[in-house]
Each structure stands twice: as C-alpha cells, then as structure tokens.
Amino acid sequence: MTIPTIEYRGYELRAYSHQEFPLHRDPYAKGPRQFSSVVRIDNIQPNAGEPRRYATLFAATPTTASDAIDLAMQYGKDIVDGKVQASGL
C-alpha cells in the first residue's frame, strides 16, 4: 500500500482514505460506496513539532478512494494556506 504524499509550502501532506460501509458496517450491504479520509500535515524541518491530523470535511461524499484522497490533499492545502480553520483529531 502506498500512502500519497506531497510537499507543499514547507509541509509534507499525507492522505489516508477508507471505505465507510452503510447499515451496521456490513461490507456486503446494498447501497452507494462512500469513503472518508484523513490528512496528516508534518513540518519538513526536523524537531519542528508534532504532526497534525485532520478529518476531511466534504461538501459531497466521495464515491472512490482516489476522490477522497484528492479532496483530503486539497483540504490540507487549504489548512496550510489559512483558508480553513480546522480542528485536529
């Protein structure tokens, strides 16, 4: 498994996604596939502090893992740029 990672303005962003199963967490249940994701923001400089983790907030629920990763990366960029005031996990 590869963890998508990018460098952005002195930070390293890593995104993780996982599938949310509808109805009692049953992987065989009928219904649309839904994914959630988490973005982790690390300072590139050593000893610069603890990494920060944020659950990604979506306007619409992504239906593929790659969509969830892309949205998590954009959310991380928005946090670094100061466009979003997010609370950490």
PDB file of N, CA and C in Angstrom:
ATOM      1  N   MET A   1       0.839  -1.172   0.000  1.00  0.00           N
ATOM      2  CA  MET A   1       0.000   0.000   0.000  1.00  0.00           C
ATOM      3  C   MET A   1       0.887   1.239   0.000  1.00  0.00           C
ATOM      4  N   THR A   2       0.599   2.146  -0.877  1.00  0.00           N
ATOM      5  CA  THR A   2       1.338   3.391  -0.973  1.00  0.00           C
ATOM      6  C   THR A   2       0.520   4.510  -0.344  1.00  0.00           C
ATOM      7  N   ILE A   3       1.172   5.337   0.449  1.00  0.00           N
ATOM      8  CA  ILE A   3       0.496   6.476   1.069  1.00  0.00           C
ATOM      9  C   ILE A   3       0.810   7.709   0.233  1.00  0.00           C
ATOM     10  N   PRO A   4      -0.216   8.318  -0.381  1.00  0.00           N
ATOM     11  CA  PRO A   4       0.026   9.515  -1.184  1.00  0.00           C
ATOM     12  C   PRO A   4       0.613  10.634  -0.321  1.00  0.00           C
ATOM     13  N   THR A   5       1.719  11.210  -0.794  1.00  0.00           N
ATOM     14  CA  THR A   5       2.432  12.251  -0.058  1.00  0.00           C
ATOM     15  C   THR A   5       2.844  13.348  -1.021  1.00  0.00           C
ATOM     16  N   ILE A   6       2.647  14.604  -0.618  1.00  0.00           N
ATOM     17  CA  ILE A   6       3.140  15.737  -1.402  1.00  0.00           C
ATOM     18  C   ILE A   6       3.812  16.726  -0.460  1.00  0.00           C
ATOM     19  N   GLU A   7       4.717  17.523  -1.010  1.00  0.00           N
ATOM     20  CA  GLU A   7       5.311  18.633  -0.268  1.00  0.00           C
ATOM     21  C   GLU A   7       4.623  19.904  -0.722  1.00  0.00           C
ATOM     22  N   TYR A   8       4.246  20.739   0.250  1.00  0.00           N
ATOM     23  CA  TYR A   8       3.520  21.964  -0.066  1.00  0.00           C
ATOM     24  C   TYR A   8       3.919  23.044   0.930  1.00  0.00           C
ATOM     25  N   ARG A   9       4.576  24.074   0.453  1.00  0.00           N
ATOM     26  CA  ARG A   9       4.956  25.245   1.253  1.00  0.00           C
ATOM     27  C   ARG A   9       5.642  24.898   2.574  1.00  0.00           C
ATOM     28  N   GLY A  10       6.610  24.016   2.523  1.00  0.00           N
ATOM     29  CA  GLY A  10       7.364  23.659   3.718  1.00  0.00           C
ATOM     30  C   GLY A  10       6.712  22.605   4.587  1.00  0.00           C
ATOM     31  N   TYR A  11       5.648  22.009   4.121  1.00  0.00           N
ATOM     32  CA  TYR A  11       4.948  20.961   4.859  1.00  0.00           C
ATOM     33  C   TYR A  11       4.853  19.712   3.995  1.00  0.00           C
ATOM     34  N   GLU A  12       4.746  18.589   4.651  1.00  0.00           N
ATOM     35  CA  GLU A  12       4.516  17.322   3.964  1.00  0.00           C
ATOM     36  C   GLU A  12       3.092  16.884   4.277  1.00  0.00           C
ATOM     37  N   LEU A  13       2.292  16.699   3.240  1.00  0.00           N
ATOM     38  CA  LEU A  13       0.900  16.297   3.404  1.00  0.00           C
ATOM     39  C   LEU A  13       0.761  14.831   3.016  1.00  0.00           C
ATOM     40  N   ARG A  14       0.132  14.044   3.883  1.00  0.00           N
ATOM     41  CA  ARG A  14      -0.154  12.633   3.610  1.00  0.00           C
ATOM     42  C   ARG A  14      -1.642  12.416   3.796  1.00  0.00           C
ATOM     43  N   ALA A  15      -2.226  11.678   2.887  1.00  0.00           N
ATOM     44  CA  ALA A  15      -3.667  11.441   2.960  1.00  0.00           C
ATOM     45  C   ALA A  15      -3.958   9.953   3.041  1.00  0.00           C
ATOM     46  N   TYR A  16      -4.928   9.617   3.850  1.00  0.00           N
ATOM     47  CA  TYR A  16      -5.371   8.241   4.036  1.00  0.00           C
ATOM     48  C   TYR A  16      -6.877   8.206   3.786  1.00  0.00           C
ATOM     49  N   SER A  17      -7.359   7.162   3.134  1.00  0.00           N
ATOM     50  CA  SER A  17      -8.805   7.031   2.943  1.00  0.00           C
ATOM     51  C   SER A  17      -9.245   5.636   3.360  1.00  0.00           C
ATOM     52  N   HIS A  18     -10.509   5.521   3.696  1.00  0.00           N
ATOM     53  CA  HIS A  18     -11.085   4.204   3.974  1.00  0.00           C
ATOM     54  C   HIS A  18     -12.558   4.232   3.612  1.00  0.00           C
ATOM     55  N   GLN A  19     -13.076   3.043   3.302  1.00  0.00           N
ATOM     56  CA  GLN A  19     -14.465   2.934   2.880  1.00  0.00           C
ATOM     57  C   GLN A  19     -15.379   2.871   4.087  1.00  0.00           C
ATOM     58  N   GLU A  20     -16.458   3.633   4.015  1.00  0.00           N
ATOM     59  CA  GLU A  20     -17.492   3.613   5.047  1.00  0.00           C
ATOM     60  C   GLU A  20     -18.585   2.662   4.575  1.00  0.00           C
ATOM     61  N   PHE A  21     -18.899   1.655   5.365  1.00  0.00           N
ATOM     62  CA  PHE A  21     -19.925   0.697   4.984  1.00  0.00           C
ATOM     63  C   PHE A  21     -21.268   1.127   5.555  1.00  0.00           C
ATOM     64  N   PRO A  22     -22.317   1.127   4.725  1.00  0.00           N
ATOM     65  CA  PRO A  22     -23.644   1.508   5.217  1.00  0.00           C
ATOM     66  C   PRO A  22     -24.256   0.389   6.055  1.00  0.00           C
ATOM     67  N   LEU A  23     -25.245   0.719   6.797  1.00  0.00           N
ATOM     68  CA  LEU A  23     -26.050  -0.247   7.534  1.00  0.00           C
ATOM     69  C   LEU A  23     -25.241  -1.234   8.370  1.00  0.00           C
ATOM     70  N   HIS A  24     -24.979  -0.880   9.548  1.00  0.00           N
ATOM     71  CA  HIS A  24     -24.332  -1.750  10.538  1.00  0.00           C
ATOM     72  C   HIS A  24     -22.932  -2.183  10.123  1.00  0.00           C
ATOM     73  N   ARG A  25     -22.253  -1.362   9.342  1.00  0.00           N
ATOM     74  CA  ARG A  25     -20.872  -1.638   8.929  1.00  0.00           C
ATOM     75  C   ARG A  25     -20.736  -2.962   8.164  1.00  0.00           C
ATOM     76  N   ASP A  26     -21.768  -3.332   7.409  1.00  0.00           N
ATOM     77  CA  ASP A  26     -21.774  -4.575   6.642  1.00  0.00           C
ATOM     78  C   ASP A  26     -21.165  -4.333   5.263  1.00  0.00           C
ATOM     79  N   PRO A  27     -20.015  -4.956   4.939  1.00  0.00           N
ATOM     80  CA  PRO A  27     -19.386  -4.715   3.638  1.00  0.00           C
ATOM     81  C   PRO A  27     -20.188  -5.255   2.463  1.00  0.00           C
ATOM     82  N   TYR A  28     -21.188  -6.115   2.715  1.00  0.00           N
ATOM     83  CA  TYR A  28     -21.993  -6.687   1.632  1.00  0.00           C
ATOM     84  C   TYR A  28     -23.350  -6.008   1.495  1.00  0.00           C
ATOM     85  N   ALA A  29     -23.608  -4.986   2.275  1.00  0.00           N
ATOM     86  CA  ALA A  29     -24.892  -4.294   2.219  1.00  0.00           C
ATOM     87  C   ALA A  29     -25.042  -3.550   0.899  1.00  0.00           C
ATOM     88  N   LYS A  30     -26.259  -3.448   0.450  1.00  0.00           N
ATOM     89  CA  LYS A  30     -26.550  -2.705  -0.775  1.00  0.00           C
ATOM     90  C   LYS A  30     -26.479  -1.211  -0.471  1.00  0.00           C
ATOM     91  N   GLY A  31     -26.110  -0.446  -1.468  1.00  0.00           N
ATOM     92  CA  GLY A  31     -26.050   0.997  -1.299  1.00  0.00           C
ATOM     93  C   GLY A  31     -24.819   1.565  -1.952  1.00  0.00           C
ATOM     94  N   PRO A  32     -24.759   2.873  -2.058  1.00  0.00           N
ATOM     95  CA  PRO A  32     -23.616   3.508  -2.716  1.00  0.00           C
ATOM     96  C   PRO A  32     -22.346   3.378  -1.882  1.00  0.00           C
ATOM     97  N   ARG A  33     -21.236   3.293  -2.580  1.00  0.00           N
ATOM     98  CA  ARG A  33     -19.941   3.254  -1.887  1.00  0.00           C
ATOM     99  C   ARG A  33     -19.618   4.657  -1.396  1.00  0.00           C
ATOM    100  N   GLN A  34     -19.154   4.761  -0.170  1.00  0.00           N
ATOM    101  CA  GLN A  34     -18.796   6.043   0.414  1.00  0.00           C
ATOM    102  C   GLN A  34     -17.432   5.917   1.073  1.00  0.00           C
ATOM    103  N   PHE A  35     -16.652   6.977   0.973  1.00  0.00           N
ATOM    104  CA  PHE A  35     -15.311   6.977   1.533  1.00  0.00           C
ATOM    105  C   PHE A  35     -15.123   8.193   2.422  1.00  0.00           C
ATOM    106  N   SER A  36     -14.262   8.050   3.405  1.00  0.00           N
ATOM    107  CA  SER A  36     -13.848   9.186   4.223  1.00  0.00           C
ATOM    108  C   SER A  36     -12.330   9.217   4.197  1.00  0.00           C
ATOM    109  N   SER A  37     -11.759  10.329   4.640  1.00  0.00           N
ATOM    110  CA  SER A  37     -10.301  10.437   4.595  1.00  0.00           C
ATOM    111  C   SER A  37      -9.785  11.312   5.723  1.00  0.00           C
ATOM    112  N   VAL A  38      -8.484  11.179   5.945  1.00  0.00           N
ATOM    113  CA  VAL A  38      -7.768  11.964   6.946  1.00  0.00           C
ATOM    114  C   VAL A  38      -6.523  12.505   6.274  1.00  0.00           C
ATOM    115  N   VAL A  39      -6.188  13.764   6.549  1.00  0.00           N
ATOM    116  CA  VAL A  39      -4.945  14.344   6.041  1.00  0.00           C
ATOM    117  C   VAL A  39      -4.025  14.598   7.228  1.00  0.00           C
ATOM    118  N   ARG A  40      -2.755  14.258   7.051  1.00  0.00           N
ATOM    119  CA  ARG A  40      -1.737  14.478   8.087  1.00  0.00           C
ATOM    120  C   ARG A  40      -0.770  15.527   7.562  1.00  0.00           C
ATOM    121  N   ILE A  41      -0.496  16.543   8.366  1.00  0.00           N
ATOM    122  CA  ILE A  41       0.385  17.641   7.969  1.00  0.00           C
ATOM    123  C   ILE A  41       1.606  17.627   8.878  1.00  0.00           C
ATOM    124  N   ASP A  42       2.785  17.409   8.281  1.00  0.00           N
ATOM    125  CA  ASP A  42       4.057  17.384   9.008  1.00  0.00           C
ATOM    126  C   ASP A  42       4.909  18.562   8.577  1.00  0.00           C
ATOM    127  N   ASN A  43       5.649  19.145   9.523  1.00  0.00           N
ATOM    128  CA  ASN A  43       6.677  20.116   9.160  1.00  0.00           C
ATOM    129  C   ASN A  43       7.841  19.358   8.552  1.00  0.00           C
ATOM    130  N   ILE A  44       8.445  19.899   7.508  1.00  0.00           N
ATOM    131  CA  ILE A  44       9.572  19.224   6.878  1.00  0.00           C
ATOM    132  C   ILE A  44      10.816  19.343   7.742  1.00  0.00           C
ATOM    133  N   GLN A  45      10.992  20.458   8.457  1.00  0.00           N
ATOM    134  CA  GLN A  45      12.149  20.612   9.336  1.00  0.00           C
ATOM    135  C   GLN A  45      12.065  19.623  10.494  1.00  0.00           C
ATOM    136  N   PRO A  46      13.182  18.978  10.826  1.00  0.00           N
ATOM    137  CA  PRO A  46      13.159  18.063  11.969  1.00  0.00           C
ATOM    138  C   PRO A  46      12.953  18.826  13.281  1.00  0.00           C
ATOM    139  N   ASN A  47      12.338  18.172  14.222  1.00  0.00           N
ATOM    140  CA  ASN A  47      12.074  18.736  15.556  1.00  0.00           C
ATOM    141  C   ASN A  47      11.240  20.011  15.502  1.00  0.00           C
ATOM    142  N   ALA A  48      10.385  20.134  14.509  1.00  0.00           N
ATOM    143  CA  ALA A  48       9.557  21.332  14.387  1.00  0.00           C
ATOM    144  C   ALA A  48       8.213  21.179  15.088  1.00  0.00           C
ATOM    145  N   GLY A  49       7.971  20.041  15.681  1.00  0.00           N
ATOM    146  CA  GLY A  49       6.719  19.842  16.400  1.00  0.00           C
ATOM    147  C   GLY A  49       6.030  18.564  15.970  1.00  0.00           C
ATOM    148  N   GLU A  50       4.939  18.294  16.630  1.00  0.00           N
ATOM    149  CA  GLU A  50       4.171  17.088  16.345  1.00  0.00           C
ATOM    150  C   GLU A  50       3.387  17.249  15.043  1.00  0.00           C
ATOM    151  N   PRO A  51       3.184  16.151  14.308  1.00  0.00           N
ATOM    152  CA  PRO A  51       2.345  16.232  13.109  1.00  0.00           C
ATOM    153  C   PRO A  51       0.895  16.486  13.498  1.00  0.00           C
ATOM    154  N   ARG A  52       0.182  17.164  12.627  1.00  0.00           N
ATOM    155  CA  ARG A  52      -1.229  17.460  12.865  1.00  0.00           C
ATOM    156  C   ARG A  52      -2.067  16.574  11.954  1.00  0.00           C
ATOM    157  N   ARG A  53      -3.194  16.051  12.463  1.00  0.00           N
ATOM    158  CA  ARG A  53      -4.091  15.225  11.662  1.00  0.00           C
ATOM    159  C   ARG A  53      -5.476  15.840  11.683  1.00  0.00           C
ATOM    160  N   TYR A  54      -6.129  15.811  10.522  1.00  0.00           N
ATOM    161  CA  TYR A  54      -7.457  16.397  10.375  1.00  0.00           C
ATOM    162  C   TYR A  54      -8.357  15.449   9.600  1.00  0.00           C
ATOM    163  N   ALA A  55      -9.591  15.290  10.052  1.00  0.00           N
ATOM    164  CA  ALA A  55     -10.584  14.560   9.271  1.00  0.00           C
ATOM    165  C   ALA A  55     -11.060  15.501   8.172  1.00  0.00           C
ATOM    166  N   THR A  56     -11.149  14.992   6.973  1.00  0.00           N
ATOM    167  CA  THR A  56     -11.546  15.813   5.835  1.00  0.00           C
ATOM    168  C   THR A  56     -13.045  16.062   5.873  1.00  0.00           C
ATOM    169  N   LEU A  57     -13.441  17.310   5.658  1.00  0.00           N
ATOM    170  CA  LEU A  57     -14.851  17.672   5.588  1.00  0.00           C
ATOM    171  C   LEU A  57     -15.232  17.790   4.120  1.00  0.00           C
ATOM    172  N   PHE A  58     -16.284  17.080   3.715  1.00  0.00           N
ATOM    173  CA  PHE A  58     -16.705  17.050   2.318  1.00  0.00           C
ATOM    174  C   PHE A  58     -18.013  17.793   2.133  1.00  0.00           C
ATOM    175  N   ALA A  59     -18.147  18.475   0.982  1.00  0.00           N
ATOM    176  CA  ALA A  59     -19.435  19.046   0.606  1.00  0.00           C
ATOM    177  C   ALA A  59     -20.339  17.924   0.092  1.00  0.00           C
ATOM    178  N   ALA A  60     -19.755  16.952  -0.601  1.00  0.00           N
ATOM    179  CA  ALA A  60     -20.468  15.769  -1.085  1.00  0.00           C
ATOM    180  C   ALA A  60     -19.606  14.553  -0.760  1.00  0.00           C
ATOM    181  N   THR A  61     -20.227  13.424  -0.524  1.00  0.00           N
ATOM    182  CA  THR A  61     -19.487  12.223  -0.156  1.00  0.00           C
ATOM    183  C   THR A  61     -18.808  11.623  -1.378  1.00  0.00           C
ATOM    184  N   PRO A  62     -17.489  11.430  -1.344  1.00  0.00           N
ATOM    185  CA  PRO A  62     -16.799  10.825  -2.487  1.00  0.00           C
ATOM    186  C   PRO A  62     -17.170   9.351  -2.641  1.00  0.00           C
ATOM    187  N   THR A  63     -17.201   8.886  -3.899  1.00  0.00           N
ATOM    188  CA  THR A  63     -17.586   7.504  -4.176  1.00  0.00           C
ATOM    189  C   THR A  63     -16.401   6.629  -4.561  1.00  0.00           C
ATOM    190  N   THR A  64     -15.199   7.197  -4.623  1.00  0.00           N
ATOM    191  CA  THR A  64     -13.994   6.406  -4.885  1.00  0.00           C
ATOM    192  C   THR A  64     -12.907   6.817  -3.900  1.00  0.00           C
ATOM    193  N   ALA A  65     -11.972   5.905  -3.678  1.00  0.00           N
ATOM    194  CA  ALA A  65     -10.869   6.197  -2.764  1.00  0.00           C
ATOM    195  C   ALA A  65      -9.990   7.315  -3.306  1.00  0.00           C
ATOM    196  N   SER A  66      -9.777   7.352  -4.618  1.00  0.00           N
ATOM    197  CA  SER A  66      -8.923   8.403  -5.188  1.00  0.00           C
ATOM    198  C   SER A  66      -9.570   9.775  -5.058  1.00  0.00           C
ATOM    199  N   ASP A  67     -10.900   9.854  -5.179  1.00  0.00           N
ATOM    200  CA  ASP A  67     -11.584  11.135  -4.960  1.00  0.00           C
ATOM    201  C   ASP A  67     -11.408  11.593  -3.516  1.00  0.00           C
ATOM    202  N   ALA A  68     -11.506  10.668  -2.575  1.00  0.00           N
ATOM    203  CA  ALA A  68     -11.333  11.010  -1.160  1.00  0.00           C
ATOM    204  C   ALA A  68      -9.918  11.501  -0.893  1.00  0.00           C
ATOM    205  N   ILE A  69      -8.916  10.872  -1.523  1.00  0.00           N
ATOM    206  CA  ILE A  69      -7.520  11.296  -1.360  1.00  0.00           C
ATOM    207  C   ILE A  69      -7.320  12.688  -1.944  1.00  0.00           C
ATOM    208  N   ASP A  70      -7.853  12.919  -3.152  1.00  0.00           N
ATOM    209  CA  ASP A  70      -7.707  14.230  -3.792  1.00  0.00           C
ATOM    210  C   ASP A  70      -8.334  15.334  -2.948  1.00  0.00           C
ATOM    211  N   LEU A  71      -9.519  15.073  -2.407  1.00  0.00           N
ATOM    212  CA  LEU A  71     -10.180  16.072  -1.566  1.00  0.00           C
ATOM    213  C   LEU A  71      -9.412  16.298  -0.265  1.00  0.00           C
ATOM    214  N   ALA A  72      -8.826  15.246   0.288  1.00  0.00           N
ATOM    215  CA  ALA A  72      -8.034  15.386   1.514  1.00  0.00           C
ATOM    216  C   ALA A  72      -6.798  16.243   1.264  1.00  0.00           C
ATOM    217  N   MET A  73      -6.136  16.029   0.129  1.00  0.00           N
ATOM    218  CA  MET A  73      -4.951  16.833  -0.201  1.00  0.00           C
ATOM    219  C   MET A  73      -5.326  18.304  -0.372  1.00  0.00           C
ATOM    220  N   GLN A  74      -6.441  18.562  -1.056  1.00  0.00           N
ATOM    221  CA  GLN A  74      -6.874  19.949  -1.229  1.00  0.00           C
ATOM    222  C   GLN A  74      -7.243  20.572   0.114  1.00  0.00           C
ATOM    223  N   TYR A  75      -7.877  19.796   0.982  1.00  0.00           N
ATOM    224  CA  TYR A  75      -8.234  20.277   2.316  1.00  0.00           C
ATOM    225  C   TYR A  75      -6.973  20.619   3.112  1.00  0.00           C
ATOM    226  N   GLY A  76      -5.945  19.770   3.000  1.00  0.00           N
ATOM    227  CA  GLY A  76      -4.674  20.043   3.672  1.00  0.00           C
ATOM    228  C   GLY A  76      -4.020  21.310   3.157  1.00  0.00           C
ATOM    229  N   LYS A  77      -4.064  21.526   1.844  1.00  0.00           N
ATOM    230  CA  LYS A  77      -3.509  22.755   1.263  1.00  0.00           C
ATOM    231  C   LYS A  77      -4.263  23.973   1.779  1.00  0.00           C
ATOM    232  N   ASP A  78      -5.588  23.858   1.873  1.00  0.00           N
ATOM    233  CA  ASP A  78      -6.391  24.973   2.386  1.00  0.00           C
ATOM    234  C   ASP A  78      -6.063  25.268   3.849  1.00  0.00           C
ATOM    235  N   ILE A  79      -5.766  24.245   4.632  1.00  0.00           N
ATOM    236  CA  ILE A  79      -5.377  24.449   6.033  1.00  0.00           C
ATOM    237  C   ILE A  79      -4.040  25.177   6.102  1.00  0.00           C
ATOM    238  N   VAL A  80      -3.064  24.726   5.300  1.00  0.00           N
ATOM    239  CA  VAL A  80      -1.742  25.360   5.288  1.00  0.00           C
ATOM    240  C   VAL A  80      -1.846  26.815   4.838  1.00  0.00           C
ATOM    241  N   ASP A  81      -2.694  27.089   3.844  1.00  0.00           N
ATOM    242  CA  ASP A  81      -2.866  28.450   3.330  1.00  0.00           C
ATOM    243  C   ASP A  81      -3.672  29.339   4.268  1.00  0.00           C
ATOM    244  N   GLY A  82      -4.317  28.760   5.276  1.00  0.00           N
ATOM    245  CA  GLY A  82      -5.112  29.545   6.214  1.00  0.00           C
ATOM    246  C   GLY A  82      -6.525  29.816   5.732  1.00  0.00           C
ATOM    247  N   LYS A  83      -6.968  29.140   4.687  1.00  0.00           N
ATOM    248  CA  LYS A  83      -8.325  29.330   4.169  1.00  0.00           C
ATOM    249  C   LYS A  83      -9.363  28.619   5.025  1.00  0.00           C
ATOM    250  N   VAL A  84      -8.921  27.583   5.743  1.00  0.00           N
ATOM    251  CA  VAL A  84      -9.822  26.774   6.565  1.00  0.00           C
ATOM    252  C   VAL A  84      -9.275  26.729   7.984  1.00  0.00           C
ATOM    253  N   GLN A  85     -10.127  26.960   8.961  1.00  0.00           N
ATOM    254  CA  GLN A  85      -9.760  26.813  10.367  1.00  0.00           C
ATOM    255  C   GLN A  85     -10.296  25.465  10.833  1.00  0.00           C
ATOM    256  N   ALA A  86      -9.446  24.460  10.820  1.00  0.00           N
ATOM    257  CA  ALA A  86      -9.873  23.103  11.158  1.00  0.00           C
ATOM    258  C   ALA A  86      -9.415  22.734  12.557  1.00  0.00           C
ATOM    259  N   SER A  87     -10.180  21.865  13.196  1.00  0.00           N
ATOM    260  CA  SER A  87      -9.764  21.346  14.500  1.00  0.00           C
ATOM    261  C   SER A  87      -9.153  19.969  14.282  1.00  0.00           C
ATOM    262  N   GLY A  88      -8.059  19.715  14.951  1.00  0.00           N
ATOM    263  CA  GLY A  88      -7.335  18.459  14.783  1.00  0.00           C
ATOM    264  C   GLY A  88      -8.048  17.280  15.411  1.00  0.00           C
ATOM    265  N   LEU A  89      -7.587  16.105  15.049  1.00  0.00           N
ATOM    266  CA  LEU A  89      -8.147  14.878  15.635  1.00  0.00           C
ATOM    267  C   LEU A  89      -7.530  14.614  16.987  1.00  0.00           C
TER     268      LEU A  89
END
